[in-house]
Each structure stands twice: as structure tokens, then as C-alpha cells.
Amino acid sequence: MRHLGGDNEVVHDDAVEWRYSSWSTIYRALLDDFGTDHHHLGEFCAGFDQDADGVTLRFVSGRTETADLVVFADGITSTARRRLFPDLVRHYSGYVGWRGTVPEGEVSEETRRLLGEALTYSVAPGTHIVLYPIPGPDGEIEEGRRLLNYVWYRNVPDGPRLHELTTDLRGFECPVSVHPGQVQQRFVDEMRSAAAAQLAPAAAETVIRTRQPYMQVVFDTRIPAMADGRVAVIGDAAFAARPHAAAGTAKAADDAWTLYEHLRASDGDIPTALKHWEPAQLRLGNQLIDRVARMGHRSQVEGTWTPGDPDLRFGLYGPGV
């Protein structure tokens, strides 16, 4: 874990063992393992109903399916969360995350050396960026063929400024993220200029060389329940936490593994299994959001983030969790 100073000097280096991947690599591996006989691409569940005996799902294609158990793992814009809790609101953090990737071969040798084998931070007042290597577009992991990935957190007040920033080139407001190639060019130009002024040169070079940066609105979502009858909601569909702890995938896996254990021990009583499974996962989700909110406040508001601070490390079970 590396922190860079304003002139690319290494102000903190902490030996750790972390592994990084990319969603495309993970998706390919999971699909290869699971196969396509029971994994249906191109479907979107728009609604559902349930009774004591089962759940009926309705898809935008016109397809319907029934099941004894439905597990919604459909991410931060979850259909299930909106259906079960229509009045639930997201809590905006006060900042957005600029994101992007750059092939290692397109940055300078110094930048490649500093960023290639580390999780690297560059911190300035009211902002910070984290960078790390991930596999290339086709899963390449050889040095020089990987991608440098980053998230750069920048404060943006709620209201007109945020609404304008999140309006894409089509004129549609995007309350969750503005996709690559859809960010207004004036905001991309300003972001690149700010990178050169605020970030360590290696971080700034990575940002500036990004061909199509995109932008994520950073918010937290808490869900009051993860089980309803024969329906379970897991992962980001339940608790959507800021990325600071890099724990969203671990939390989703914990939700799934523990759900499996409760179902296996349930003797076929699915609603009871879900109710027994739910309390511990609700505690875990709330604890994670408490932690990332504290991390974000320290880095983006208080400015008390110091290199090597153990309270700002990655992981699902951080200090106080």
C-alpha cells in the first residue's frame, strides 16, 4: 500500500498481499463454470408477485417464471429493493468518483514502476485517488499488458451542480453513473486540468491519458429487511456501500454463503430459513456502511487521512467492525 507525495516521492510504503481482478475476468470465469443452460443473458426482471407457495417473476421480454425461492442479486438499482421498499432513498455522500482505465504500455516508465505492483494513493485537501493494476481486456496479467484502474473522489455539492454534472450527452440525467463516452466534454476537460494541479504526477498522468473516463455518484443505501416471504435480497441490491473498503464483493459472497448454509439446514422451510439468515446479514451491511461513511468523511471532509492509517485499510472486517 503506497502513498505518493506531490512530486511522486513515496511517503509511505506498507508491504501487503492483495489481489486485484476485473469484472470482465470474473464474469468470464463464472460463466465458464456455470454454463449457459441455466444462465439467461439478455433478460431483465421488471416485477414479481408471491404467495405462500412460490414467486412469479415477470421479465421485459414477456417471459414469466415461477420459483420456490428467488434471490435478487441485481445490484444498486435493484428491482426487488424498489418493489419491496418504494420509499427508500439513497444517501448522497457529497462527492463523486471519476473512474477509468489505461493500458500500462501507454504510461511512462516511472508511472508504470510506481503503480504497477501497488495499491497507490495520492491525497490532496478534500480529494483523494486510489489506483491499482487489473487484468487486461482479455484477462492478460503480464506486466505491461495489464490495465491501470483508478477511482478519484471529488467533492460536488448536491443540487444544480450535481444534476448538471450527471446529465449525459443525450440530455438524460444519470443519478447513478454517467457511462464511458457519455460524460460532457467540458467536465472531462476540467477534470484533466484538476488532475495535473492536484495529484501526484503518476496519478495525474493516468487520469489524463484515460480515453473515456466515466463518473459514479457515490452514495450509501441501507435496506431495512433482506427477506420477504420467499424472496431474498443480497449484495449491493441490499446494502450499497461506498467503495472505500473494497468490501462489496466480500459482503455479497458472505450473504450468499450464509444463505446457502441456512437453506441447507432448513428441511425445505424456505421462509423460516430466510428469517433466521437475515439478522446477521443486516448487522454486517449496516456495519460496513458505518465504516465506509466514516472513511469518506475523514478523507473528503475532515482531511485527517494520514499515510498508513490502519482505520483506512481495505477489507470487510475493518477496525470497529
Tab-separated table of C-alpha atoms in Angstrom:
chain	number	residue	atom	x	y	z
A	1	MET	CA	0.000	0.000	0.000
A	2	ARG	CA	1.737	3.103	-1.279
A	3	HIS	CA	1.149	6.827	-0.777
A	4	LEU	CA	2.717	9.284	-3.219
A	5	GLY	CA	3.665	12.854	-2.436
A	6	GLY	CA	3.300	15.856	-4.705
A	7	ASP	CA	6.485	15.097	-6.653
A	8	ASN	CA	5.949	11.331	-6.965
A	9	GLU	CA	8.022	10.686	-3.856
A	10	VAL	CA	6.929	7.636	-1.888
A	11	VAL	CA	5.829	8.980	1.506
A	12	HIS	CA	4.587	5.621	2.790
A	13	ASP	CA	5.102	2.023	1.677
A	14	ASP	CA	3.466	-0.852	3.534
A	15	ALA	CA	4.016	-4.449	2.407
A	16	VAL	CA	0.677	-6.214	1.999
A	17	GLU	CA	-0.681	-9.092	-0.045
A	18	TRP	CA	-3.758	-8.138	-2.045
A	19	ARG	CA	-5.008	-9.465	-5.343
A	20	TYR	CA	-6.843	-7.423	-7.914
A	21	SER	CA	-9.088	-8.519	-10.739
A	22	SER	CA	-11.512	-7.060	-13.269
A	23	TRP	CA	-15.218	-7.691	-13.642
A	24	SER	CA	-14.781	-8.962	-17.204
A	25	THR	CA	-12.312	-11.611	-15.978
A	26	ILE	CA	-14.602	-12.645	-13.116
A	27	TYR	CA	-17.707	-12.775	-15.312
A	28	ARG	CA	-15.963	-14.955	-17.910
A	29	ALA	CA	-14.724	-17.385	-15.267
A	30	LEU	CA	-18.122	-17.671	-13.573
A	31	LEU	CA	-19.954	-18.128	-16.866
A	32	ASP	CA	-17.480	-20.802	-17.986
A	33	ASP	CA	-18.016	-22.659	-14.692
A	34	PHE	CA	-21.787	-22.309	-14.607
A	35	GLY	CA	-22.566	-22.610	-18.300
A	36	THR	CA	-25.385	-21.009	-20.257
A	37	ASP	CA	-28.081	-23.680	-19.916
A	38	HIS	CA	-29.407	-22.033	-16.763
A	39	HIS	CA	-27.870	-18.568	-17.056
A	40	HIS	CA	-30.045	-16.486	-19.350
A	41	LEU	CA	-28.388	-13.445	-20.868
A	42	GLY	CA	-30.446	-10.526	-22.150
A	43	GLU	CA	-33.257	-10.839	-19.604
A	44	PHE	CA	-34.361	-8.157	-17.142
A	45	CYS	CA	-36.795	-8.779	-14.304
A	46	ALA	CA	-39.255	-5.887	-14.109
A	47	GLY	CA	-41.597	-7.163	-11.394
A	48	PHE	CA	-42.755	-10.061	-9.273
A	49	ASP	CA	-45.551	-11.326	-7.039
A	50	GLN	CA	-45.550	-14.048	-4.414
A	51	ASP	CA	-47.885	-16.105	-2.296
A	52	ALA	CA	-47.344	-18.788	0.311
A	53	ASP	CA	-46.319	-21.354	-2.305
A	54	GLY	CA	-43.990	-19.520	-4.655
A	55	VAL	CA	-42.830	-16.425	-6.518
A	56	THR	CA	-43.778	-15.366	-10.048
A	57	LEU	CA	-41.265	-13.227	-11.953
A	58	ARG	CA	-42.069	-11.030	-14.961
A	59	PHE	CA	-39.385	-10.063	-17.491
A	60	VAL	CA	-39.323	-7.239	-20.022
A	61	SER	CA	-39.133	-9.823	-22.820
A	62	GLY	CA	-42.602	-11.043	-21.836
A	63	ARG	CA	-41.256	-14.162	-20.185
A	64	THR	CA	-42.575	-15.293	-16.797
A	65	GLU	CA	-41.063	-17.793	-14.387
A	66	THR	CA	-42.139	-19.274	-11.067
A	67	ALA	CA	-39.877	-20.496	-8.290
A	68	ASP	CA	-39.913	-21.699	-4.681
A	69	LEU	CA	-37.149	-19.187	-3.843
A	70	VAL	CA	-35.948	-16.047	-5.614
A	71	VAL	CA	-32.639	-14.409	-4.675
A	72	PHE	CA	-32.220	-10.908	-6.067
A	73	ALA	CA	-28.559	-10.058	-6.611
A	74	ASP	CA	-29.327	-7.306	-9.101
A	75	GLY	CA	-27.086	-4.533	-7.838
A	76	ILE	CA	-27.509	-0.956	-6.737
A	77	THR	CA	-30.603	-0.293	-8.889
A	78	SER	CA	-32.290	-3.488	-7.665
A	79	THR	CA	-35.807	-4.228	-8.866
A	80	ALA	CA	-36.525	-6.067	-5.612
A	81	ARG	CA	-35.424	-3.185	-3.394
A	82	ARG	CA	-37.608	-0.728	-5.319
A	83	ARG	CA	-40.563	-3.106	-5.212
A	84	LEU	CA	-40.282	-4.015	-1.528
A	85	PHE	CA	-39.327	-0.528	-0.296
A	86	PRO	CA	-40.592	2.057	-2.817
A	87	ASP	CA	-39.925	5.000	-0.467
A	88	LEU	CA	-36.335	4.035	0.349
A	89	VAL	CA	-33.876	6.814	-0.516
A	90	ARG	CA	-30.184	6.758	-1.309
A	91	HIS	CA	-27.949	8.953	0.859
A	92	TYR	CA	-25.594	11.005	-1.297
A	93	SER	CA	-22.094	11.224	0.133
A	94	GLY	CA	-21.263	14.724	-1.098
A	95	TYR	CA	-18.735	13.514	-3.679
A	96	VAL	CA	-18.454	11.619	-6.936
A	97	GLY	CA	-15.902	9.111	-8.176
A	98	TRP	CA	-14.206	9.644	-11.532
A	99	ARG	CA	-13.161	6.276	-12.914
A	100	GLY	CA	-11.202	4.891	-15.818
A	101	THR	CA	-8.515	2.520	-17.031
A	102	VAL	CA	-5.319	2.994	-19.030
A	103	PRO	CA	-3.145	0.256	-20.603
A	104	GLU	CA	0.179	0.013	-18.774
A	105	GLY	CA	2.000	0.382	-22.075
A	106	GLU	CA	0.560	3.874	-22.569
A	107	VAL	CA	2.086	5.492	-19.476
A	108	SER	CA	5.667	6.468	-18.702
A	109	GLU	CA	8.182	4.049	-17.240
A	110	GLU	CA	8.192	5.938	-13.922
A	111	THR	CA	4.405	5.767	-13.649
A	112	ARG	CA	4.438	2.061	-14.508
A	113	ARG	CA	7.086	1.442	-11.841
A	114	LEU	CA	5.232	3.339	-9.130
A	115	LEU	CA	1.759	1.965	-9.826
A	116	GLY	CA	2.382	-1.479	-11.282
A	117	GLU	CA	2.674	-3.562	-8.107
A	118	ALA	CA	0.868	-1.482	-5.530
A	119	LEU	CA	-2.391	-0.061	-4.350
A	120	THR	CA	-1.457	3.597	-4.597
A	121	TYR	CA	-2.970	6.717	-3.044
A	122	SER	CA	-2.488	10.368	-3.894
A	123	VAL	CA	-4.163	12.712	-1.406
A	124	ALA	CA	-4.891	16.439	-1.536
A	125	PRO	CA	-7.216	18.666	0.517
A	126	GLY	CA	-10.778	17.482	0.005
A	127	THR	CA	-9.871	14.789	-2.517
A	128	HIS	CA	-8.030	11.517	-2.980
A	129	ILE	CA	-7.413	8.962	-5.697
A	130	VAL	CA	-6.669	5.247	-5.422
A	131	LEU	CA	-5.003	3.352	-8.292
A	132	TYR	CA	-4.142	-0.324	-8.867
A	133	PRO	CA	-3.458	-2.747	-11.743
A	134	ILE	CA	-6.112	-5.151	-13.041
A	135	PRO	CA	-6.058	-7.778	-15.828
A	136	GLY	CA	-6.143	-6.527	-19.407
A	137	PRO	CA	-9.228	-6.653	-21.674
A	138	ASP	CA	-8.708	-10.342	-22.428
A	139	GLY	CA	-7.505	-11.294	-18.960
A	140	GLU	CA	-3.817	-10.511	-19.509
A	141	ILE	CA	-1.817	-10.417	-16.275
A	142	GLU	CA	1.703	-9.967	-17.668
A	143	GLU	CA	3.401	-6.733	-16.659
A	144	GLY	CA	2.976	-4.178	-19.417
A	145	ARG	CA	-0.248	-5.763	-20.728
A	146	ARG	CA	-2.464	-5.043	-17.753
A	147	LEU	CA	-4.680	-2.029	-17.141
A	148	LEU	CA	-4.169	0.682	-14.542
A	149	ASN	CA	-7.518	1.266	-12.850
A	150	TYR	CA	-8.464	4.162	-10.586
A	151	VAL	CA	-11.199	5.907	-8.639
A	152	TRP	CA	-10.759	9.623	-7.997
A	153	TYR	CA	-13.087	11.098	-5.360
A	154	ARG	CA	-14.050	14.764	-5.817
A	155	ASN	CA	-16.479	16.790	-3.730
A	156	VAL	CA	-19.598	18.038	-5.530
A	157	PRO	CA	-22.475	19.631	-3.569
A	158	ASP	CA	-25.928	18.197	-4.050
A	159	GLY	CA	-28.318	20.235	-6.166
A	160	PRO	CA	-27.879	22.006	-9.530
A	161	ARG	CA	-24.115	21.385	-9.813
A	162	LEU	CA	-24.521	17.638	-9.323
A	163	HIS	CA	-27.546	17.474	-11.636
A	164	GLU	CA	-25.637	19.280	-14.389
A	165	LEU	CA	-22.567	17.076	-13.965
A	166	THR	CA	-24.652	13.909	-14.173
A	167	THR	CA	-26.527	14.924	-17.332
A	168	ASP	CA	-25.123	12.878	-20.203
A	169	LEU	CA	-24.609	13.782	-23.865
A	170	ARG	CA	-28.141	12.634	-24.705
A	171	GLY	CA	-29.561	15.128	-22.224
A	172	PHE	CA	-30.654	12.485	-19.724
A	173	GLU	CA	-29.801	12.847	-16.049
A	174	CYS	CA	-27.962	9.776	-14.742
A	175	PRO	CA	-28.380	9.585	-10.955
A	176	VAL	CA	-26.115	6.523	-10.537
A	177	SER	CA	-23.335	6.835	-13.134
A	178	VAL	CA	-22.521	8.524	-16.435
A	179	HIS	CA	-21.141	5.861	-18.757
A	180	PRO	CA	-17.869	5.989	-20.748
A	181	GLY	CA	-18.259	8.212	-23.777
A	182	GLN	CA	-21.328	9.947	-22.336
A	183	VAL	CA	-19.690	12.491	-19.970
A	184	GLN	CA	-19.914	16.069	-21.217
A	185	GLN	CA	-16.540	17.075	-22.668
A	186	ARG	CA	-16.327	20.300	-20.641
A	187	PHE	CA	-16.366	18.261	-17.437
A	188	VAL	CA	-13.734	15.857	-18.775
A	189	ASP	CA	-11.502	18.814	-19.690
A	190	GLU	CA	-11.909	20.350	-16.219
A	191	MET	CA	-11.209	17.004	-14.555
A	192	ARG	CA	-7.963	16.559	-16.505
A	193	SER	CA	-6.790	20.062	-15.625
A	194	ALA	CA	-7.557	19.477	-11.952
A	195	ALA	CA	-5.635	16.192	-12.018
A	196	ALA	CA	-2.485	17.956	-13.197
A	197	ALA	CA	-2.845	20.578	-10.460
A	198	GLN	CA	-3.843	18.385	-7.505
A	199	LEU	CA	-2.476	14.856	-7.916
A	200	ALA	CA	0.953	13.254	-7.856
A	201	PRO	CA	2.372	13.193	-11.412
A	202	ALA	CA	1.957	9.413	-11.787
A	203	ALA	CA	-1.698	9.607	-10.779
A	204	ALA	CA	-2.295	12.686	-12.924
A	205	GLU	CA	-0.746	11.019	-15.981
A	206	THR	CA	-3.035	8.019	-15.581
A	207	VAL	CA	-6.112	10.230	-15.356
A	208	ILE	CA	-5.108	12.459	-18.261
A	209	ARG	CA	-4.349	9.505	-20.567
A	210	THR	CA	-7.770	7.914	-19.973
A	211	ARG	CA	-9.574	7.975	-23.299
A	212	GLN	CA	-13.118	7.751	-21.975
A	213	PRO	CA	-13.360	8.488	-18.243
A	214	TYR	CA	-16.704	7.961	-16.603
A	215	MET	CA	-18.263	9.131	-13.402
A	216	GLN	CA	-20.020	7.422	-10.496
A	217	VAL	CA	-22.245	9.146	-7.958
A	218	VAL	CA	-21.103	7.941	-4.542
A	219	PHE	CA	-23.921	7.137	-2.150
A	220	ASP	CA	-24.961	4.700	0.559
A	221	THR	CA	-28.148	2.648	0.601
A	222	ARG	CA	-29.379	0.789	3.665
A	223	ILE	CA	-32.205	-1.704	3.427
A	224	PRO	CA	-34.497	-2.387	6.413
A	225	ALA	CA	-35.020	-6.057	5.517
A	226	MET	CA	-33.311	-8.613	3.280
A	227	ALA	CA	-36.040	-11.280	3.347
A	228	ASP	CA	-39.710	-11.167	2.490
A	229	GLY	CA	-41.573	-14.467	2.303
A	230	ARG	CA	-39.713	-16.474	-0.337
A	231	VAL	CA	-37.651	-13.530	-1.649
A	232	ALA	CA	-34.106	-12.692	-0.516
A	233	VAL	CA	-32.081	-9.600	-1.460
A	234	ILE	CA	-28.281	-9.819	-1.268
A	235	GLY	CA	-25.112	-7.913	-2.128
A	236	ASP	CA	-25.399	-4.366	-3.455
A	237	ALA	CA	-29.095	-4.961	-4.071
A	238	ALA	CA	-29.450	-4.855	-0.289
A	239	PHE	CA	-26.707	-2.586	1.075
A	240	ALA	CA	-24.906	-0.398	-1.447
A	241	ALA	CA	-21.804	0.928	0.306
A	242	ARG	CA	-19.196	3.430	-0.848
A	243	PRO	CA	-16.194	1.683	-2.424
A	244	HIS	CA	-13.597	2.792	0.170
A	245	ALA	CA	-13.319	-0.573	1.943
A	246	ALA	CA	-13.364	-2.568	-1.324
A	247	ALA	CA	-15.685	-4.954	0.503
A	248	GLY	CA	-18.808	-5.059	-1.656
A	249	THR	CA	-17.889	-8.356	-3.310
A	250	ALA	CA	-16.864	-9.930	0.004
A	251	LYS	CA	-20.140	-8.835	1.586
A	252	ALA	CA	-22.135	-10.273	-1.321
A	253	ALA	CA	-20.247	-13.565	-1.055
A	254	ASP	CA	-20.878	-13.679	2.693
A	255	ASP	CA	-24.584	-13.074	2.065
A	256	ALA	CA	-24.666	-15.944	-0.432
A	257	TRP	CA	-22.607	-18.469	1.553
A	258	THR	CA	-24.547	-17.934	4.765
A	259	LEU	CA	-27.856	-18.098	2.880
A	260	TYR	CA	-26.803	-21.453	1.449
A	261	GLU	CA	-25.983	-22.767	4.914
A	262	HIS	CA	-29.363	-21.719	6.328
A	263	LEU	CA	-31.251	-23.189	3.381
A	264	ARG	CA	-29.338	-26.452	3.638
A	265	ALA	CA	-30.331	-26.751	7.299
A	266	SER	CA	-33.951	-25.686	6.779
A	267	ASP	CA	-35.522	-29.017	5.807
A	268	GLY	CA	-37.328	-27.247	2.982
A	269	ASP	CA	-38.883	-24.447	5.055
A	270	ILE	CA	-37.649	-21.543	2.924
A	271	PRO	CA	-39.416	-18.587	4.640
A	272	THR	CA	-38.149	-19.694	8.063
A	273	ALA	CA	-34.618	-20.173	6.725
A	274	LEU	CA	-34.628	-16.646	5.306
A	275	LYS	CA	-35.815	-15.150	8.586
A	276	HIS	CA	-33.071	-16.933	10.528
A	277	TRP	CA	-30.446	-15.844	7.978
A	278	GLU	CA	-31.479	-12.199	7.809
A	279	PRO	CA	-30.471	-10.615	11.181
A	280	ALA	CA	-26.734	-11.281	10.990
A	281	GLN	CA	-26.550	-10.040	7.390
A	282	LEU	CA	-28.418	-6.865	8.271
A	283	ARG	CA	-25.873	-6.188	11.030
A	284	LEU	CA	-22.980	-6.812	8.650
A	285	GLY	CA	-24.397	-4.494	5.986
A	286	ASN	CA	-25.033	-1.683	8.454
A	287	GLN	CA	-21.571	-2.052	9.982
A	288	LEU	CA	-19.942	-1.821	6.555
A	289	ILE	CA	-21.844	1.338	5.649
A	290	ASP	CA	-20.956	2.883	9.015
A	291	ARG	CA	-17.314	2.163	8.311
A	292	VAL	CA	-17.128	3.487	4.742
A	293	ALA	CA	-19.086	6.601	5.706
A	294	ARG	CA	-16.503	7.258	8.424
A	295	MET	CA	-13.650	6.671	5.968
A	296	GLY	CA	-15.186	9.010	3.405
A	297	HIS	CA	-15.837	11.763	5.945
A	298	ARG	CA	-12.247	11.632	7.165
A	299	SER	CA	-10.759	11.824	3.676
A	300	GLN	CA	-13.179	14.184	1.919
A	301	VAL	CA	-14.382	16.456	4.725
A	302	GLU	CA	-12.077	16.382	7.752
A	303	GLY	CA	-8.865	15.915	5.785
A	304	THR	CA	-7.424	13.702	8.541
A	305	TRP	CA	-6.343	10.828	6.266
A	306	THR	CA	-2.704	10.096	7.008
A	307	PRO	CA	-0.449	7.611	5.181
A	308	GLY	CA	-0.596	4.157	6.738
A	309	ASP	CA	-3.641	4.894	8.905
A	310	PRO	CA	-4.927	1.418	9.904
A	311	ASP	CA	-8.532	2.652	10.063
A	312	LEU	CA	-8.441	3.318	6.313
A	313	ARG	CA	-7.381	-0.141	5.173
A	314	PHE	CA	-9.358	-2.278	2.791
A	315	GLY	CA	-11.418	-5.196	3.950
A	316	LEU	CA	-14.874	-6.220	5.092
A	317	TYR	CA	-13.924	-6.598	8.763
A	318	GLY	CA	-12.038	-3.379	9.425
A	319	PRO	CA	-11.489	-1.645	12.758
A	320	GLY	CA	-14.696	-1.464	14.725
A	321	VAL	CA	-16.489	-3.993	12.500
